[in-house]
């Protein structure tokens, strides 16, 4: 992309916890676009208020993205500039955004993804597990296909990264123990970049025992060692 061509769509990472983890460039883009597409306008509204940014907000989430993509692309073709943000982290990483990026690219529109906050990178580094090669699995299916997805990773030698919610963490660790064995090394990271950030490392057996006794809150990243 040449400098004189302005992107029609910016993907703008937002802080995953600490509000200072936003780049100067991200602030500049959010101030300059015509519309900000937000996964949750209330969450993004709080961030914009903190940054003293006043721009039009439009809802864009997993439940409406199929319906809105075509209209948004038409508006970009007409000259409007958009910034897409998720509630936290980089848009389209286990969040809505892929469909819009693909449609914009197919329409030969300019798309620019800014570098910035995302949860799995600090979790991977903090885990102390090998990080020269890894595989990002995101969220496991809640029900159908969950067991099959885990079984497909039985021979995986790279470090594996998963996103999980607090109320499913223990279930997931138990399923990992059944599939990978109780001695497989794992790290559970939660509340990353926040005051009460926690990275608990050990075997699956040890972490299961820990979380059977401790309350779980906050967004979670699970990092699991690959097969030796």
PDB file of N, CA and C in Angstrom, residues 52 69 72 95 157 167 174 178 194 209:
ATOM      1  N   UNK A  52     -10.761  10.412  25.517  1.00  0.00           N
ATOM      2  CA  UNK A  52     -11.335  11.703  25.108  1.00  0.00           C
ATOM      3  C   UNK A  52     -11.512  11.760  23.590  1.00  0.00           C
ATOM      4  N   UNK A  69     -22.083  -7.043   6.706  1.00  0.00           N
ATOM      5  CA  UNK A  69     -20.845  -6.973   5.925  1.00  0.00           C
ATOM      6  C   UNK A  69     -21.065  -6.306   4.570  1.00  0.00           C
ATOM      7  N   UNK A  72     -21.606  -2.573   4.867  1.00  0.00           N
ATOM      8  CA  UNK A  72     -20.396  -1.860   5.276  1.00  0.00           C
ATOM      9  C   UNK A  72     -19.419  -1.728   4.119  1.00  0.00           C
ATOM     10  N   UNK A  95     -12.526 -13.306  17.676  1.00  0.00           N
ATOM     11  CA  UNK A  95     -13.541 -12.257  17.761  1.00  0.00           C
ATOM     12  C   UNK A  95     -14.052 -11.973  16.353  1.00  0.00           C
ATOM     13  N   UNK A 157       3.271 -31.652  18.680  1.00  0.00           N
ATOM     14  CA  UNK A 157       4.526 -31.446  19.388  1.00  0.00           C
ATOM     15  C   UNK A 157       4.791 -29.979  19.725  1.00  0.00           C
ATOM     16  N   UNK A 167     -15.784 -20.402  33.969  1.00  0.00           N
ATOM     17  CA  UNK A 167     -16.669 -21.483  34.414  1.00  0.00           C
ATOM     18  C   UNK A 167     -16.427 -22.801  33.665  1.00  0.00           C
ATOM     19  N   UNK A 174      -9.535 -30.989  33.057  1.00  0.00           N
ATOM     20  CA  UNK A 174      -9.815 -32.410  33.256  1.00  0.00           C
ATOM     21  C   UNK A 174      -9.811 -33.160  31.922  1.00  0.00           C
ATOM     22  N   UNK A 178      -7.191 -36.155  30.712  1.00  0.00           N
ATOM     23  CA  UNK A 178      -7.611 -37.437  30.133  1.00  0.00           C
ATOM     24  C   UNK A 178      -6.920 -37.682  28.788  1.00  0.00           C
ATOM     25  N   UNK A 194      -3.498  -6.744  34.151  1.00  0.00           N
ATOM     26  CA  UNK A 194      -4.248  -6.083  35.224  1.00  0.00           C
ATOM     27  C   UNK A 194      -3.506  -6.225  36.557  1.00  0.00           C
ATOM     28  N   UNK A 209      -5.775 -29.568  40.874  1.00  0.00           N
ATOM     29  CA  UNK A 209      -5.885 -29.486  42.332  1.00  0.00           C
ATOM     30  C   UNK A 209      -5.964 -28.029  42.786  1.00  0.00           C
TER      31      UNK A 209
END
